[in-house]
Amino acid sequence: MTTANTEGPASRYDRQIRVKEIGAAGQARIAASVAVVAGLGALGTTIANLLARAGVGTLRLVDRDVVERTNLQRQCLYDEEDAAQSLPKAQAAVAHLKRVNSEIRYEAIVDDINPGSIERILAGATVLVDGLDNFHARALVNEACVKHGIPWVYGAGLATYGSTATVVPGVTACLRCLMPPAALEATLPLTCETVGVLGPVTALVGAWQASEALKVMVGAKEEACRGLVHFELWQNEVTTLPARRADDCEVCGRRHFVLLERGDRLMTTSLCGRDAVQVVPPASFKLDFGLLRDTLSRNLELHENGHLIKFRADDHDMVVFPDGRALVFGTADSKQALSLYGKYVGG
Ligand SMILES: [Zn+2]
């Protein structure tokens, strides 16, 4: 018998149900919710850990990347073995969380968030929580969530500072109201590779985001944070900038979903802080994964873990997933990545 909704001191959720803002009714709503965690880096693993323990009914975990040794300093769901095996983050996170809470449903999605995938990823979601590493993907998430009326919680962390905001479509400001495109462009040269990131920064921002997601799930949308919160841990500063919905906002005011309706899939994306390029083939490209594995294994040493193949060629490590998506390491040059992809995978 499941203890998911059982009240009483022996229930695994007893201490949460005792919080008057949650209660038994709130716990039941959490158990009936679908939460999407988009991106499973430092923020995403913190968020997923808290939401799995809180008893979210379905946890949909999305990430395009594999676990690396440099992740372990702050990405709290992975261990050294995951990095040694180059496991996809979504698979490694689910494997870990199943040992934490086996009574909820998990969906691992190893994929890129782009105009071709975001609406499928959002289907049936109660809330999306942002663990992404770039503003292009966040702007796309913002459009899709506003279009479908799904609340989402923005979060970011870098060096010693972080920020977060909660977007409840039609109620609070959306990301576009808060940050016009010019402001987003200005933040782009900073990455966790160039300026680093402290684990406590992402743990703090991720915890705030998980709390906001719980508010959405229990129906306390009025209590959702109405501003853009900024933390500067080294200077001991916490500030909240008031945020107002802009009636003339292109996204939540005029409902122009330019990024979403573009509909094409990006061919290449540089991965934040990774010296790597992701290659996403067009939807029409059908990869024969077994044939690729057989062909490559004739000349190259292949590493396999059931989720992907990894090999080294022309001084670059490459990872290929069964759907044809690939990561090319040791370069930030998309032309070089496409050329290596064409040479070893096809296209
Ligand atoms: Zn807006």
Coordinates of C-alpha atoms and ligand atoms in Angstrom, one line a residue:
M1 CA 0.0 0.0 0.0
T2 CA 1.3 3.4 -0.9
T3 CA 1.9 5.9 1.8
A4 CA 1.8 8.8 -0.6
N5 CA -1.4 10.4 0.7
T6 CA -1.6 8.7 4.1
E7 CA -1.7 11.1 7.0
G8 CA -0.2 10.3 10.4
P9 CA 3.2 10.4 12.0
A10 CA 4.5 7.3 10.0
S11 CA 3.7 8.9 6.7
R12 CA 6.9 9.8 4.8
Y13 CA 5.4 13.3 4.2
D14 CA 4.3 13.9 7.8
R15 CA 6.6 16.8 8.5
Q16 CA 5.6 18.5 5.2
I17 CA 1.8 17.9 5.9
R18 CA 2.3 19.5 9.3
V19 CA 3.3 22.8 7.6
K20 CA 0.0 24.6 7.6
E21 CA 0.5 26.1 4.1
I22 CA 0.6 22.5 2.8
G23 CA -1.7 20.3 4.9
A24 CA -3.3 17.1 3.7
A25 CA -5.1 18.8 0.9
G26 CA -1.9 20.4 -0.4
Q27 CA -0.1 17.1 -0.2
A28 CA -2.8 15.5 -2.3
R29 CA -2.4 18.3 -4.9
I30 CA 1.3 17.8 -5.0
A31 CA 0.8 14.1 -5.5
A32 CA -1.5 14.8 -8.5
S33 CA 1.0 17.2 -10.1
V34 CA 3.3 16.9 -13.0
A35 CA 6.5 18.9 -12.6
V36 CA 9.0 19.3 -15.4
V37 CA 12.6 20.1 -14.4
A38 CA 14.3 21.5 -17.6
G39 CA 18.0 21.1 -17.4
L40 CA 19.7 18.8 -14.8
G41 CA 22.8 20.8 -13.8
A42 CA 23.4 22.3 -10.4
L43 CA 20.0 24.0 -10.2
G44 CA 18.1 21.1 -11.8
T45 CA 19.5 18.4 -9.5
T46 CA 18.8 20.5 -6.4
I47 CA 15.2 21.1 -7.6
A48 CA 14.6 17.5 -8.6
N49 CA 16.0 16.2 -5.3
L50 CA 13.6 18.5 -3.3
L51 CA 10.6 17.7 -5.5
A52 CA 11.1 14.0 -5.4
R53 CA 11.3 14.0 -1.6
A54 CA 8.2 16.3 -1.5
G55 CA 6.1 13.6 -3.3
V56 CA 5.4 15.3 -6.6
G57 CA 3.2 12.7 -8.5
T58 CA 5.2 12.8 -11.8
L59 CA 8.7 14.2 -12.1
R60 CA 9.7 14.7 -15.8
L61 CA 13.5 15.3 -15.9
V62 CA 14.9 16.7 -19.1
D63 CA 18.6 17.1 -20.0
R64 CA 20.6 16.8 -23.2
D65 CA 24.0 16.2 -21.7
V66 CA 26.1 13.5 -20.0
V67 CA 27.7 13.6 -16.5
E68 CA 31.2 14.9 -16.3
R69 CA 33.7 14.9 -13.4
T70 CA 33.6 18.8 -13.2
N71 CA 29.8 18.5 -12.4
L72 CA 30.3 16.7 -9.1
Q73 CA 31.3 19.9 -7.1
R74 CA 27.6 21.1 -7.2
Q75 CA 25.3 18.7 -9.1
C76 CA 24.0 16.8 -6.2
L77 CA 22.4 13.8 -7.8
Y78 CA 25.5 12.4 -9.5
D79 CA 28.6 10.4 -8.3
E80 CA 32.0 9.5 -9.6
E81 CA 30.7 6.3 -11.3
D82 CA 28.1 8.3 -13.3
A83 CA 30.9 10.5 -14.6
A84 CA 33.2 7.5 -15.4
Q85 CA 30.3 5.9 -17.3
S86 CA 29.4 9.2 -19.1
L87 CA 25.7 8.5 -18.2
P88 CA 23.0 10.8 -19.6
K89 CA 22.1 13.2 -16.8
A90 CA 18.4 12.4 -17.0
Q91 CA 19.0 8.7 -16.6
A92 CA 21.5 9.1 -13.8
A93 CA 19.2 11.5 -11.9
V94 CA 16.2 9.1 -12.2
A95 CA 18.4 6.1 -11.1
H96 CA 19.5 8.0 -8.0
L97 CA 16.0 9.4 -7.1
K98 CA 14.3 6.0 -7.4
R99 CA 16.4 5.0 -4.3
V100 CA 15.2 8.2 -2.6
N101 CA 11.5 7.9 -3.4
S102 CA 10.2 4.8 -5.2
E103 CA 6.6 5.8 -4.8
I104 CA 6.4 8.5 -7.5
R105 CA 6.5 8.4 -11.3
Y106 CA 9.6 9.5 -13.2
E107 CA 10.0 10.3 -16.8
A108 CA 13.6 10.7 -18.1
I109 CA 13.9 12.7 -21.3
V110 CA 17.4 12.8 -22.9
D111 CA 16.8 15.5 -25.4
D112 CA 17.5 19.1 -26.4
I113 CA 14.9 21.8 -25.6
N114 CA 14.1 23.4 -28.9
P115 CA 11.0 24.6 -30.9
G116 CA 10.5 21.0 -32.1
S117 CA 10.5 19.4 -28.6
I118 CA 9.3 22.0 -26.0
E119 CA 5.6 21.5 -26.4
R120 CA 5.9 17.7 -26.1
I121 CA 8.0 18.2 -23.0
L122 CA 5.4 20.5 -21.5
A123 CA 2.4 18.3 -22.3
G124 CA 0.2 17.9 -19.2
A125 CA 2.6 19.8 -16.9
T126 CA 1.4 21.6 -13.8
V127 CA 4.7 23.6 -13.5
L128 CA 8.1 23.8 -15.2
V129 CA 11.2 24.6 -13.2
D130 CA 14.2 26.1 -15.0
G131 CA 17.6 24.5 -14.6
L132 CA 18.8 25.6 -18.0
D133 CA 22.1 27.1 -18.7
N134 CA 21.2 29.7 -21.5
F135 CA 18.8 32.4 -22.1
H136 CA 17.9 31.3 -25.6
A137 CA 16.3 28.2 -24.2
R138 CA 14.7 30.1 -21.4
A139 CA 13.1 32.6 -23.8
L140 CA 11.6 29.6 -25.7
V141 CA 10.3 28.0 -22.5
N142 CA 8.8 31.4 -21.6
E143 CA 6.9 31.5 -24.9
A144 CA 5.7 27.9 -24.6
C145 CA 4.6 28.3 -21.0
V146 CA 2.7 31.6 -21.6
K147 CA 1.1 30.1 -24.7
H148 CA -0.2 27.1 -22.8
G149 CA -0.8 29.0 -19.4
I150 CA 1.7 26.8 -17.5
P151 CA 3.5 28.5 -14.6
W152 CA 7.3 28.3 -14.6
V153 CA 10.1 29.3 -12.3
Y154 CA 13.2 31.0 -13.8
G155 CA 16.5 30.5 -12.0
A156 CA 20.2 31.1 -12.7
G157 CA 23.4 31.1 -10.8
L158 CA 27.0 32.1 -11.6
A159 CA 30.1 32.8 -9.5
T160 CA 28.8 34.1 -6.2
Y161 CA 25.4 35.4 -7.4
G162 CA 22.1 34.1 -8.6
S163 CA 18.6 35.2 -9.5
T164 CA 15.1 33.8 -9.8
A165 CA 11.5 34.9 -10.7
T166 CA 8.2 33.1 -10.9
V167 CA 6.1 33.4 -14.1
V168 CA 2.4 32.8 -13.6
P169 CA 1.0 33.5 -17.1
G170 CA -1.7 36.3 -16.9
V171 CA -0.8 37.1 -13.3
T172 CA 2.9 38.0 -12.9
A173 CA 5.4 39.4 -15.3
C174 CA 6.8 37.0 -17.9
L175 CA 10.6 36.7 -18.6
R176 CA 10.2 39.0 -21.6
C177 CA 8.6 41.7 -19.4
L178 CA 11.5 41.3 -17.0
M179 CA 14.3 41.1 -19.4
P180 CA 14.1 42.6 -22.9
P181 CA 16.2 40.8 -25.6
A182 CA 19.0 43.4 -25.4
A183 CA 19.5 42.7 -21.7
L184 CA 19.6 39.0 -22.3
E185 CA 22.3 39.4 -25.0
A186 CA 24.5 41.4 -22.5
T187 CA 24.6 38.4 -20.1
L188 CA 25.8 35.9 -22.7
P189 CA 29.6 36.0 -22.4
L190 CA 29.5 35.0 -18.8
T191 CA 29.4 31.2 -18.2
C192 CA 30.2 28.8 -15.4
E193 CA 33.4 28.1 -17.4
T194 CA 34.7 31.7 -17.5
V195 CA 33.7 32.9 -14.0
G196 CA 32.9 29.6 -12.2
V197 CA 30.0 29.0 -9.8
L198 CA 29.8 28.2 -6.1
G199 CA 27.7 25.2 -5.1
P200 CA 25.9 27.1 -2.3
V201 CA 24.7 29.7 -4.9
T202 CA 22.9 27.1 -7.0
A203 CA 21.7 25.2 -3.9
L204 CA 20.1 28.4 -2.6
V205 CA 18.5 29.4 -5.9
G206 CA 17.3 25.9 -6.6
A207 CA 15.7 25.6 -3.2
W208 CA 13.9 28.9 -3.7
Q209 CA 12.6 27.6 -7.1
A210 CA 11.4 24.4 -5.6
S211 CA 9.5 26.3 -3.0
E212 CA 7.9 28.4 -5.7
A213 CA 7.0 25.3 -7.6
L214 CA 5.3 23.8 -4.5
K215 CA 3.2 27.0 -4.1
V216 CA 2.0 26.5 -7.7
M217 CA 1.3 22.8 -7.1
V218 CA -0.8 23.4 -4.0
G219 CA -2.7 26.2 -5.7
A220 CA -1.2 29.1 -3.8
K221 CA -0.4 31.1 -6.9
E222 CA -1.2 34.4 -5.1
E223 CA 1.7 33.8 -2.8
A224 CA 4.1 33.3 -5.8
C225 CA 7.0 35.8 -5.7
R226 CA 6.1 39.0 -7.7
G227 CA 9.6 40.2 -8.4
L228 CA 13.0 39.4 -9.7
V229 CA 15.0 38.2 -6.7
H230 CA 18.8 38.6 -6.7
F231 CA 21.2 37.0 -4.3
E232 CA 24.8 38.0 -3.9
L233 CA 26.2 35.6 -1.3
W234 CA 29.7 37.1 -1.0
Q235 CA 28.3 40.6 -0.4
N236 CA 25.5 39.3 1.9
E237 CA 22.9 40.9 -0.3
V238 CA 19.3 39.8 -1.2
T239 CA 17.3 42.2 -3.3
T240 CA 13.9 42.0 -4.9
L241 CA 13.2 44.2 -7.9
P242 CA 9.5 44.8 -8.3
A243 CA 8.3 43.4 -11.6
R244 CA 5.2 44.6 -13.4
R245 CA 3.5 43.0 -16.4
A246 CA 4.0 45.1 -19.5
D247 CA 0.7 45.3 -21.5
D248 CA 2.7 45.8 -24.7
C249 CA 5.0 42.7 -23.9
E250 CA 5.5 40.9 -27.2
V251 CA 5.0 37.5 -25.4
C252 CA 2.4 37.8 -22.6
G253 CA 0.7 41.0 -23.9
R254 CA 0.6 40.6 -27.7
R255 CA 1.1 36.8 -27.6
H256 CA 3.6 36.7 -30.4
F257 CA 5.5 33.4 -30.0
V258 CA 8.3 34.1 -32.5
L259 CA 10.8 31.6 -31.3
L260 CA 8.2 28.8 -30.8
E261 CA 6.6 29.3 -34.2
R262 CA 9.9 29.4 -36.0
G263 CA 9.5 25.6 -35.6
D264 CA 12.9 24.7 -37.1
R265 CA 15.5 22.9 -35.0
L266 CA 18.9 24.5 -34.4
M267 CA 21.6 22.5 -36.1
T268 CA 24.3 23.4 -33.6
T269 CA 24.5 24.9 -30.1
S270 CA 27.6 25.7 -28.0
L271 CA 27.2 24.1 -24.6
C272 CA 27.6 26.5 -21.6
G273 CA 31.0 25.9 -20.0
R274 CA 31.7 22.7 -21.8
D275 CA 34.0 23.6 -24.8
A276 CA 31.6 21.4 -26.7
V277 CA 29.0 21.8 -29.5
Q278 CA 25.7 20.0 -29.7
V279 CA 24.6 18.9 -33.1
V280 CA 20.8 18.2 -33.6
P281 CA 20.0 16.7 -37.0
P282 CA 16.8 17.8 -38.8
A283 CA 13.7 15.8 -38.0
S284 CA 13.8 14.1 -41.4
F285 CA 17.2 12.5 -40.6
K286 CA 16.8 8.9 -39.5
L287 CA 19.8 7.3 -38.0
D288 CA 20.4 3.6 -38.1
F289 CA 22.1 3.4 -34.7
G290 CA 23.0 -0.2 -34.8
L291 CA 24.7 0.2 -38.2
L292 CA 26.6 3.3 -37.0
R293 CA 27.9 1.4 -34.0
D294 CA 29.0 -1.5 -36.2
T295 CA 30.7 0.7 -38.7
L296 CA 32.5 2.9 -36.1
S297 CA 33.6 -0.2 -34.1
R298 CA 35.6 -1.5 -37.1
N299 CA 38.2 1.4 -36.7
L300 CA 37.6 3.1 -33.4
E301 CA 37.4 2.1 -29.8
L302 CA 33.7 2.5 -28.7
H303 CA 32.4 3.1 -25.2
E304 CA 28.7 2.1 -24.7
N305 CA 26.4 2.3 -21.8
G306 CA 23.0 1.4 -23.2
H307 CA 22.0 5.1 -23.7
L308 CA 24.7 6.4 -26.1
I309 CA 28.0 5.6 -27.8
K310 CA 31.2 7.6 -27.1
F311 CA 34.4 7.5 -29.2
R312 CA 37.5 9.6 -29.9
A313 CA 38.3 10.6 -33.5
D314 CA 40.5 13.3 -35.0
D315 CA 41.5 14.4 -31.5
H316 CA 37.9 15.0 -30.4
D317 CA 35.6 13.1 -28.1
M318 CA 32.2 12.5 -29.5
V319 CA 29.0 11.2 -28.0
V320 CA 26.1 10.1 -30.2
F321 CA 22.6 9.3 -28.9
P322 CA 20.2 6.9 -30.7
D323 CA 18.1 9.7 -32.1
G324 CA 21.1 11.1 -34.0
R325 CA 21.8 14.0 -31.6
A326 CA 25.6 14.3 -30.9
L327 CA 28.0 16.2 -28.6
V328 CA 31.3 17.1 -30.1
F329 CA 33.9 18.0 -27.4
G330 CA 37.1 20.1 -27.6
T331 CA 35.7 22.7 -29.9
A332 CA 33.3 25.7 -29.7
D333 CA 33.4 26.0 -33.5
S334 CA 30.0 24.9 -35.0
K335 CA 31.5 24.4 -38.5
Q336 CA 34.1 22.1 -37.2
A337 CA 31.5 20.2 -35.1
L338 CA 29.3 19.8 -38.2
S339 CA 32.2 18.6 -40.3
L340 CA 33.1 15.9 -37.7
Y341 CA 29.5 14.9 -37.4
G342 CA 29.2 14.6 -41.2
K343 CA 32.4 12.5 -41.3
Y344 CA 31.6 10.0 -38.5
V345 CA 27.8 10.0 -38.1
G346 CA 26.4 11.0 -41.5
G347 CA 24.0 13.7 -42.8
Ligands
ZN1 ZN 5.5 39.5 -20.7

